[in-house]
CSV table of C-alpha atoms in Angstrom, one decimal:
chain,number,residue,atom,x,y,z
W,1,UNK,CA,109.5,32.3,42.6
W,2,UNK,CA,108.0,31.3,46.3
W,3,UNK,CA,105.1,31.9,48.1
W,4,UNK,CA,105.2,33.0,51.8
W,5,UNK,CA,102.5,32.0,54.2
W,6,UNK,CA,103.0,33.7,57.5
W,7,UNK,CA,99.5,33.3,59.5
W,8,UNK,CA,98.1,33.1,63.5
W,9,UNK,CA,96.9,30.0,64.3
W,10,UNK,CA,95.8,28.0,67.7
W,11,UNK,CA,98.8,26.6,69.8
W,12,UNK,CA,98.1,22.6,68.7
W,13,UNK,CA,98.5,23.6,65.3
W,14,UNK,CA,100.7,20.7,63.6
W,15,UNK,CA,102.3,20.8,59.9
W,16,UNK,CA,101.6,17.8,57.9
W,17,UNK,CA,105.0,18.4,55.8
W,18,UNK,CA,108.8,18.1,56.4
W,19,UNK,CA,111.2,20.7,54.7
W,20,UNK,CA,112.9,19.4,51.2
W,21,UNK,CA,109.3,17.8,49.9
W,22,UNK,CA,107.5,18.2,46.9
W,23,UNK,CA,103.7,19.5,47.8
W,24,UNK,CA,100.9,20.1,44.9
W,25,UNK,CA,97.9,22.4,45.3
W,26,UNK,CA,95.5,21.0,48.0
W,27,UNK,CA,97.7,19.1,49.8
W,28,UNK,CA,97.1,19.0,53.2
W,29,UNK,CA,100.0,21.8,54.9
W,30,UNK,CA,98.8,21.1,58.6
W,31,UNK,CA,96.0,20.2,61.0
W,32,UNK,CA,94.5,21.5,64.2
Z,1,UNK,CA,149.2,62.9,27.3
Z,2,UNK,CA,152.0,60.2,27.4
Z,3,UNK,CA,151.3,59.7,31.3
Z,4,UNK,CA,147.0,59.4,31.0
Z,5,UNK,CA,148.0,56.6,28.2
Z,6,UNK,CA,150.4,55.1,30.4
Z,7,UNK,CA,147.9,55.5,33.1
Z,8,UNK,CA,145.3,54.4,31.6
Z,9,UNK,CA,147.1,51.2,30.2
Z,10,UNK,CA,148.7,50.4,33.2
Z,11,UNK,CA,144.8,50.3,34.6
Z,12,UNK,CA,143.7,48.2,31.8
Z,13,UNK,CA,146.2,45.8,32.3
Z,14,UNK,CA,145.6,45.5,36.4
Z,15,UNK,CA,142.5,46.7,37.5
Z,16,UNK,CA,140.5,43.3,36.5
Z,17,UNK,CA,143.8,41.2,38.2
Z,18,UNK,CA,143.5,43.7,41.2
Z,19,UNK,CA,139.2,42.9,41.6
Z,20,UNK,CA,139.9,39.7,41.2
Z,21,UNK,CA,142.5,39.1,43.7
Z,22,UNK,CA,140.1,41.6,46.2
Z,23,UNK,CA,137.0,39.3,45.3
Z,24,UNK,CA,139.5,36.1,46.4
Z,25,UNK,CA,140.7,37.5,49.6
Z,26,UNK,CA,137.6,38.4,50.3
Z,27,UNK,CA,135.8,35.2,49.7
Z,28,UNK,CA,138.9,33.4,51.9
Z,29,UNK,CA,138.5,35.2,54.5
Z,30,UNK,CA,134.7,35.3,54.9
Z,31,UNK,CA,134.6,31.2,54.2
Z,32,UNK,CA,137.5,31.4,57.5
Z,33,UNK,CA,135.6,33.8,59.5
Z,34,UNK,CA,132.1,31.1,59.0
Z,35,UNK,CA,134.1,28.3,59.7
Z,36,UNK,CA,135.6,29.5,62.5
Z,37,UNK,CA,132.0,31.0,64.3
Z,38,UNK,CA,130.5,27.7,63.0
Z,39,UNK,CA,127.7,29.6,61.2
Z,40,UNK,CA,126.2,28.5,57.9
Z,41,UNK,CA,128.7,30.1,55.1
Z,42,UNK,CA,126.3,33.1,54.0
Z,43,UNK,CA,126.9,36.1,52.1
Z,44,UNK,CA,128.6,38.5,53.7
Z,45,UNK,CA,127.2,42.3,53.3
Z,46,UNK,CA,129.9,42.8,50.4
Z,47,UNK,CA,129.1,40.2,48.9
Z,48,UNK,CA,125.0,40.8,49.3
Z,49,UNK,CA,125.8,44.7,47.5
Z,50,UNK,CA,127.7,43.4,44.8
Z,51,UNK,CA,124.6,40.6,44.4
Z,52,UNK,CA,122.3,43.3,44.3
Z,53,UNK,CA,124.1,46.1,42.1
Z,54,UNK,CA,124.0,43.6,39.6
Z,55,UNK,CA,121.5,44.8,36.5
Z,56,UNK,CA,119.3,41.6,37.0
Z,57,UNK,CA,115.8,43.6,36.4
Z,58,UNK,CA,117.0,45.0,33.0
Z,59,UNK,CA,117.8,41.4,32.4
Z,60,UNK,CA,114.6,39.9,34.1
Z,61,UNK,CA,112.4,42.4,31.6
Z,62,UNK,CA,114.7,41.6,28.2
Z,63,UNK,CA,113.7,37.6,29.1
Z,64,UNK,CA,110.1,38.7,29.6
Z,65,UNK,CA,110.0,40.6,26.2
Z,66,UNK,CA,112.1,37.3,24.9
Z,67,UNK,CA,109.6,34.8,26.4
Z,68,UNK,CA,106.6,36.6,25.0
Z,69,UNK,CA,107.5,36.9,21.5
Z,70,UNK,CA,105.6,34.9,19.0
Z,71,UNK,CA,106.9,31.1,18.8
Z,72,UNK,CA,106.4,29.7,15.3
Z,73,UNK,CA,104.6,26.5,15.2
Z,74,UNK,CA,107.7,24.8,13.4
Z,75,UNK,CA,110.0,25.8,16.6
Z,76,UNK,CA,106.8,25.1,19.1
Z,77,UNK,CA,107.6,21.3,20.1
Z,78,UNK,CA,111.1,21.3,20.0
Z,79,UNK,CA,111.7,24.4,22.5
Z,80,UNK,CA,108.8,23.5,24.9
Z,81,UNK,CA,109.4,20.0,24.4
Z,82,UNK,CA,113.4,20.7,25.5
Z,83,UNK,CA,112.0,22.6,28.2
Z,84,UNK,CA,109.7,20.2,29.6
Z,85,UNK,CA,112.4,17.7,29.7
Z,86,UNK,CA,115.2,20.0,31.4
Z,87,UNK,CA,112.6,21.2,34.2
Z,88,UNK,CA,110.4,17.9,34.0
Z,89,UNK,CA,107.1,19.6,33.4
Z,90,UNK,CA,103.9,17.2,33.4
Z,91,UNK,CA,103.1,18.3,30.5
Z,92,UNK,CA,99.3,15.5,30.4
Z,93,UNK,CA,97.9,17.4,33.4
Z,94,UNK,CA,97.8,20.6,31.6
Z,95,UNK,CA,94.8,21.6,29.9
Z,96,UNK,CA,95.7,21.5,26.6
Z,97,UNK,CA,99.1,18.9,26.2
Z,98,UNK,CA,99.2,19.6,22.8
Z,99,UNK,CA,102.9,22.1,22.3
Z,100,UNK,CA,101.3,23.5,19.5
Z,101,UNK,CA,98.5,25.4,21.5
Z,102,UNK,CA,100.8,27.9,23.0
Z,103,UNK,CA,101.7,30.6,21.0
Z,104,UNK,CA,104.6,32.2,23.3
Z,105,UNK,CA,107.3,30.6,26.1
Z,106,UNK,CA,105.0,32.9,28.2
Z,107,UNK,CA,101.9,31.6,27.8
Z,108,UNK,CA,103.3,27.7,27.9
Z,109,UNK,CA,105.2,28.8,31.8
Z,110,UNK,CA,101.5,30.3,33.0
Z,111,UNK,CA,99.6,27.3,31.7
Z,112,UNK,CA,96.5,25.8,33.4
Z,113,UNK,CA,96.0,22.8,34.2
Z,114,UNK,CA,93.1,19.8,33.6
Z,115,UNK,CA,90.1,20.1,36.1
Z,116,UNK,CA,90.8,17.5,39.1
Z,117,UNK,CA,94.0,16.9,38.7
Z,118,UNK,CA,94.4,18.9,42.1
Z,119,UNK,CA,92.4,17.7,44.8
Z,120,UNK,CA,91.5,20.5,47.1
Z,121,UNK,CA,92.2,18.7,50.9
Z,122,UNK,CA,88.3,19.1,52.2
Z,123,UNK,CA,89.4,17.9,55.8
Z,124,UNK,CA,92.4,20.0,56.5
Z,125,UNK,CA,92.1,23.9,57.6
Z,126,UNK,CA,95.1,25.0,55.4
Z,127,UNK,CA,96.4,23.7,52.3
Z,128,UNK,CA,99.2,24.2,49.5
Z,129,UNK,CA,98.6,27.4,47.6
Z,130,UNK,CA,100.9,26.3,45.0
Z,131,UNK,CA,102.9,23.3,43.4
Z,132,UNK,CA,106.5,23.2,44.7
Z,133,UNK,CA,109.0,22.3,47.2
Z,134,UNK,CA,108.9,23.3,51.1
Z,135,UNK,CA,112.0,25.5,51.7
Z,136,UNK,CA,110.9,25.7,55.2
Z,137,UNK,CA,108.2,26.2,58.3
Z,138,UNK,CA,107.5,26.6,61.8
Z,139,UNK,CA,106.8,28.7,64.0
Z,140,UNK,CA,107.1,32.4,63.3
Z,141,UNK,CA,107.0,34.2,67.2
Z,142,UNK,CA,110.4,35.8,67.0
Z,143,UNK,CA,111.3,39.1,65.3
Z,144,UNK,CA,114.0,36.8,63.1
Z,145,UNK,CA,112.5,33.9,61.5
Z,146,UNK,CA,114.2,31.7,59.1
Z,147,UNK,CA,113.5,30.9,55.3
Z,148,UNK,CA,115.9,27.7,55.1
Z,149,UNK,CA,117.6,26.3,57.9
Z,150,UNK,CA,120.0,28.4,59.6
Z,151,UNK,CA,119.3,31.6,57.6
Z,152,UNK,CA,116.8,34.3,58.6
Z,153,UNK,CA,114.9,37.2,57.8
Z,154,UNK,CA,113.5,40.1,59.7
Z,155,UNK,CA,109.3,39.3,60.0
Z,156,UNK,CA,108.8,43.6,60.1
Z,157,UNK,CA,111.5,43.7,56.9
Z,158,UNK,CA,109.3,41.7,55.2
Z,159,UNK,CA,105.8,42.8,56.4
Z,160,UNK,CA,106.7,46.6,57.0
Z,161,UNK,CA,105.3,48.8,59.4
Z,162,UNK,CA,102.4,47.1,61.7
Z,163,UNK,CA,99.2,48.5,60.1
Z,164,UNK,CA,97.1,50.9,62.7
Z,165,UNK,CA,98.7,52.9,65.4
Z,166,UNK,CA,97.2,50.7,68.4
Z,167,UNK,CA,99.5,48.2,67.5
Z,168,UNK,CA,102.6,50.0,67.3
Z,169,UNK,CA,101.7,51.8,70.2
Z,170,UNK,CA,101.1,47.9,72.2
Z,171,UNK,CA,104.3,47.3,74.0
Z,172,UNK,CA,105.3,43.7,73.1
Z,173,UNK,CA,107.2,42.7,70.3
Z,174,UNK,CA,105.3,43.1,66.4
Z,175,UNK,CA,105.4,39.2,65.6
Z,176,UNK,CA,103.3,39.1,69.2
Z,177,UNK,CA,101.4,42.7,68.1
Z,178,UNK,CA,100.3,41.0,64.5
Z,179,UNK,CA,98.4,38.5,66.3
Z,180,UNK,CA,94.3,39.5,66.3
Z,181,UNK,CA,93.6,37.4,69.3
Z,182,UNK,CA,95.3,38.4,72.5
Z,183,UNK,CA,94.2,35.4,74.9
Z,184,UNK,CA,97.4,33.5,74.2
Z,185,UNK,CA,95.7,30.5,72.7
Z,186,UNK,CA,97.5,31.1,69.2
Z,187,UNK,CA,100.9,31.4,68.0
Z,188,UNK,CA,102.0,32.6,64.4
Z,189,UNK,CA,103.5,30.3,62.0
Z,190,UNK,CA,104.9,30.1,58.7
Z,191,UNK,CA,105.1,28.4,55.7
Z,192,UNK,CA,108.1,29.0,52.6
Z,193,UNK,CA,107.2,26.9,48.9
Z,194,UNK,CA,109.8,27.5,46.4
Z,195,UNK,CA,108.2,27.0,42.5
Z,196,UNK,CA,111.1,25.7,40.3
Z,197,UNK,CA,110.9,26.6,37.1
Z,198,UNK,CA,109.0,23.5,35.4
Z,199,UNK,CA,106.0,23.4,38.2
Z,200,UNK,CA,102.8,24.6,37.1
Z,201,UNK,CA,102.8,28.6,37.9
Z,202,UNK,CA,99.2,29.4,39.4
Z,203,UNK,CA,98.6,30.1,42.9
Z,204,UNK,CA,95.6,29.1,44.8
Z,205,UNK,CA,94.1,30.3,48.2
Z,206,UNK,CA,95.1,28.2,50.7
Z,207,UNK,CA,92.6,28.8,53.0
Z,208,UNK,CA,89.0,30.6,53.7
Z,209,UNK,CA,90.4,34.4,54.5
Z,210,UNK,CA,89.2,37.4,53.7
Z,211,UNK,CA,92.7,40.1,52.4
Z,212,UNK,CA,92.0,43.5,53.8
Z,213,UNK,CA,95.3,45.2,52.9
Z,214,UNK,CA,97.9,44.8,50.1
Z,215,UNK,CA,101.2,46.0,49.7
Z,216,UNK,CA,103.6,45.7,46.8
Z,217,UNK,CA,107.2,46.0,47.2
Z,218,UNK,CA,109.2,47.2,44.6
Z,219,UNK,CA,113.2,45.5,45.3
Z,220,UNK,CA,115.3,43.3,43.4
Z,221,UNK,CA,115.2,40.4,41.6
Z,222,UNK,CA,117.1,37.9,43.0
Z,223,UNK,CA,117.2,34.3,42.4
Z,224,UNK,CA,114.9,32.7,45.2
Z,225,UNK,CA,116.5,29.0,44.4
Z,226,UNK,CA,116.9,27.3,47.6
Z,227,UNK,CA,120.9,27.6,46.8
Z,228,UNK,CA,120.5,31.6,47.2
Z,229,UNK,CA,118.3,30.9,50.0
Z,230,UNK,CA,120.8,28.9,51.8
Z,231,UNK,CA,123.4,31.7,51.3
Z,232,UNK,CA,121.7,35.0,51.2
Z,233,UNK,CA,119.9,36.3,54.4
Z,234,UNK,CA,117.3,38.6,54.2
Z,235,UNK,CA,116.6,37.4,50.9
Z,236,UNK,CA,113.0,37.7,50.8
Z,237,UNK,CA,113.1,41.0,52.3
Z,238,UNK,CA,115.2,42.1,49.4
Z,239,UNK,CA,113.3,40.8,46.4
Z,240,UNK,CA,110.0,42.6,45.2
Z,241,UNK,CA,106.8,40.8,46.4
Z,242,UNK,CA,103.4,41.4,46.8
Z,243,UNK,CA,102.1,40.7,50.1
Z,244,UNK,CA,98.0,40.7,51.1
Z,245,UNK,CA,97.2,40.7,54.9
Z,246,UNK,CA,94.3,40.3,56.1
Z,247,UNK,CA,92.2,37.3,58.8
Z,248,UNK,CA,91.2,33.8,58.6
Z,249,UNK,CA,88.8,32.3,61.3
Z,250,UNK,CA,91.9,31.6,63.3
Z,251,UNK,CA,93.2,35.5,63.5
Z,252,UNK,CA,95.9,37.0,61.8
Z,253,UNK,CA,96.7,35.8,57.9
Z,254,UNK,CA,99.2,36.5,55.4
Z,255,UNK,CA,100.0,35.5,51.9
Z,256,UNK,CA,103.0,36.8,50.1
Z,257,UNK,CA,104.0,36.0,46.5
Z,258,UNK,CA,107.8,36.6,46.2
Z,259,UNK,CA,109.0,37.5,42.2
Z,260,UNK,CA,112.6,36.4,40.8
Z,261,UNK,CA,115.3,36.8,38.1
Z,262,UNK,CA,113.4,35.3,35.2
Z,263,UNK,CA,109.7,35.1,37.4
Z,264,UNK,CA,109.7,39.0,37.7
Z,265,UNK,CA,105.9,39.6,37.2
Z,266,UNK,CA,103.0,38.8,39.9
Z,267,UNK,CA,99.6,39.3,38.4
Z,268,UNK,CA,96.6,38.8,41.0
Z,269,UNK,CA,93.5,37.9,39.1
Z,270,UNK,CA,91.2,40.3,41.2
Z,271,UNK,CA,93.8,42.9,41.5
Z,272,UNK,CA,93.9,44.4,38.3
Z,273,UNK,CA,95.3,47.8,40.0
Z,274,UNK,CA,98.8,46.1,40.6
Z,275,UNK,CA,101.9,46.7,38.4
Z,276,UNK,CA,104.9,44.4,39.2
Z,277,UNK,CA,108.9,44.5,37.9
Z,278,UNK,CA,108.5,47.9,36.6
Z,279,UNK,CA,111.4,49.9,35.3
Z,280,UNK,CA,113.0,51.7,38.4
Z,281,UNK,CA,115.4,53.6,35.8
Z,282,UNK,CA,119.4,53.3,36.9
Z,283,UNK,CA,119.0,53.3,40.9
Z,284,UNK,CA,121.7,50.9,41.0
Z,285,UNK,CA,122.4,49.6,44.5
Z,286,UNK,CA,120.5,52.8,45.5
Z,287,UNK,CA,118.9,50.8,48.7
Z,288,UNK,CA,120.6,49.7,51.8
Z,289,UNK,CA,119.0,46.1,51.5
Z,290,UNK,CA,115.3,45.5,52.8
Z,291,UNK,CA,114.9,49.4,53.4
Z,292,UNK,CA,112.2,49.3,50.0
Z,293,UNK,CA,109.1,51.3,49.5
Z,294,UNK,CA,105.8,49.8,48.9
Z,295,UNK,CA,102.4,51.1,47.8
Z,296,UNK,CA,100.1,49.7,49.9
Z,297,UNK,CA,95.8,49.5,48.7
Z,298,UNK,CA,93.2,49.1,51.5
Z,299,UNK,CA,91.5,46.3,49.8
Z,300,UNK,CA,88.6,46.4,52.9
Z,301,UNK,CA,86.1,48.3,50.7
Z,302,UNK,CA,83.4,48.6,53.1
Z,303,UNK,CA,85.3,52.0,54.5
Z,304,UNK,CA,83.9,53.1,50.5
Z,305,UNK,CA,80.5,52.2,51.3
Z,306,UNK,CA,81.1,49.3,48.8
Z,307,UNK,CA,81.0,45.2,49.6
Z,308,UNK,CA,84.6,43.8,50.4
Z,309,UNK,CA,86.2,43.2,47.1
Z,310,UNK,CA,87.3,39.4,47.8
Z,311,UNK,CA,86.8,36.9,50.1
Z,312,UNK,CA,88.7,33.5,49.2
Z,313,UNK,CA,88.1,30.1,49.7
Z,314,UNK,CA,89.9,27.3,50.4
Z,315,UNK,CA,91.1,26.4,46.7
Z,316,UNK,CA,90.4,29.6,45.1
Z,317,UNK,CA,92.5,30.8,41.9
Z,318,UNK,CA,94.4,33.7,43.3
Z,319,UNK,CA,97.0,34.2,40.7
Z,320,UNK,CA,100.0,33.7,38.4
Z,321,UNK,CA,103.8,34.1,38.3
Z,322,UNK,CA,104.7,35.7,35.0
Z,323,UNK,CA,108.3,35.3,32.9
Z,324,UNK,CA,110.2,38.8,33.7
């Protein structure tokens, strides 16, 4: 199963993740 | 009568030889034809029919029936302890770690787990809904955005049809008319977590955002393992999912739970109206891929006269995965 997250956010937005990692619940995804 | 025999044996004996050899030639020439353009080897549109006519939802709903039946305690530590071992689950941050507690394969894949041992990121504006691996990310501005390196999807496959008639009417493209801010100061983005089959199964909100609309997508049942994801494009456009849209403080906000083979079932604890891997009776192959319907629920109940139904925040229980 997968979850999608597809969202607007401002320009500087900046992920906090690279693909292939493990993440848990609460884990920071990004930061603005 | 002596020629249908003959006939018949003589297709006995060579139709399997004959698919096979088809299936071969096939596979050769599409592995030449990527090779030679240099693309990523995917699925060819043969090969994505034949994926799809398979009869994976009668499966995915015999495993579901399987996976809830009653587990005698005798059995209980043995097949949950094999399974925690083959998909390493972490079995001390669930709530209860004793096997014994679970009654069904189904209620040990949906189990919760201990208070704290997930610490909601208080700092950071958007978070993991869900425990799992990144498949992908990025931005999310064209019409074809990818869901693993080098494979794609169509954004309005997998949304459907812009919801009022202003924006359909706007001309610019629909990733551009999604956006709720039109000042150019934002950009849309997205975010792809694969759940393998021993990670805890409960989604969380990943943000403070408010879903005004659902829609539910009835489709296939494909595996979603980043293998199939590497090979089949369009995937997520082709397997059922639930999808809630709706705004966060930054615009525009999405949040789509996509089922699979033996993960068939979504259930949304404040949704009780939705109905997920339902028998759709023999319609094998019966859609061109990512051409599905979808029942879609204004969850805004203010036009009702009534309060919102939900508002999340950041952390929130949203939901589960179920077995088929």
């Amino acid at each position: 199963s997968t979850i999608v997250l597809l969202f607007e956010a401002p320009k500087n937005f900046q992920f906090d993740i690279v693909a292939g990692q493990t993440i848990k619940v609460g884990e920071s995804l990004g930061h603005i | 009568r002596n020629a249908i025999s003959r006939w018949t044996g003589f297709l006995l004996r060579w139709a399997p030889m004959g698919l096979c050899v088809f299936g071969a030639i096939e596979w050769q020439l599409h592995k030449f034809r990527s090779i030679r353009d240099g693309a990523p080897r995917t699925a060819s549109e043969f090969q994505s029919r034949v994926y799809c006519s398979l009869p994976l939802r009668i499966m995915s709903r015999c495993w579901g029936w399987l996976a809830a039946c009653y587990m005698p305690n005798p059995l209980r530590p043995y097949v949950y302890g094999w399974y925690s071992s083959m998909f390493k689950v972490n079995i001390e941050e669930a709530l209860y770690s004793d096997f014994n507690h679970y009654s069904s394969m189904a209620e040990f894949f949906t189990r919760p787990l201990k208070e704290g041992v997930r610490v909601i990121n208080g700092k950071s504006p958007l978070v993991s809904p869900a425990d799992g691996k990144v498949l992908h990310f990025g931005s999310a501005s064209d019409s074809l955005i990818e869901q693993v390196k080098g494979v794609s999807y169509s954004i309005e496959d997998f949304l459907g049809p812009l919801q009022t008639v202003e924006q359909s009417r706007e001309a610019m493209s629909y990733a551009q008319a999604l956006k709720q801010k039109r000042d150019g100061s934002t950009e849309l983005y997205q975010c792809v977590i694969y759940l393998a089959p021993g990670d805890y199964h409960r989604f969380h909100s990943p943000t403070a955002w408010e879903p005004t609309v659902r829609r539910h997508f009835s489709g296939e049942l494909l595996s979603v393992s980043p293998k199939v994801a590497g090979w089949l494009p369009g995937l997520f456009c082709l397997n059922e999912r639930v999808l809630y849209m709706g705004h966060w403080n930054h615009g525009f906000f999405s949040y789509t739970a996509v089922g699979a083979t033996n993960v068939g079932s979504v259930e949304i604890y404040m949704d009780s109206e939705l109905k997920t891997n339902r028998w759709n009776g023999f319609k094998v192959g019966a859609h061109p891929p990512s051409t599905y319907e979808y029942d879609e629920l204004l969850l805004n109940a203010k036009q009702h006269g009534k309060q919102s139904l939900q508002k999340f925040e950041k952390g929130d229980l949203v939901g589960q995965f179920n077995m088929g």
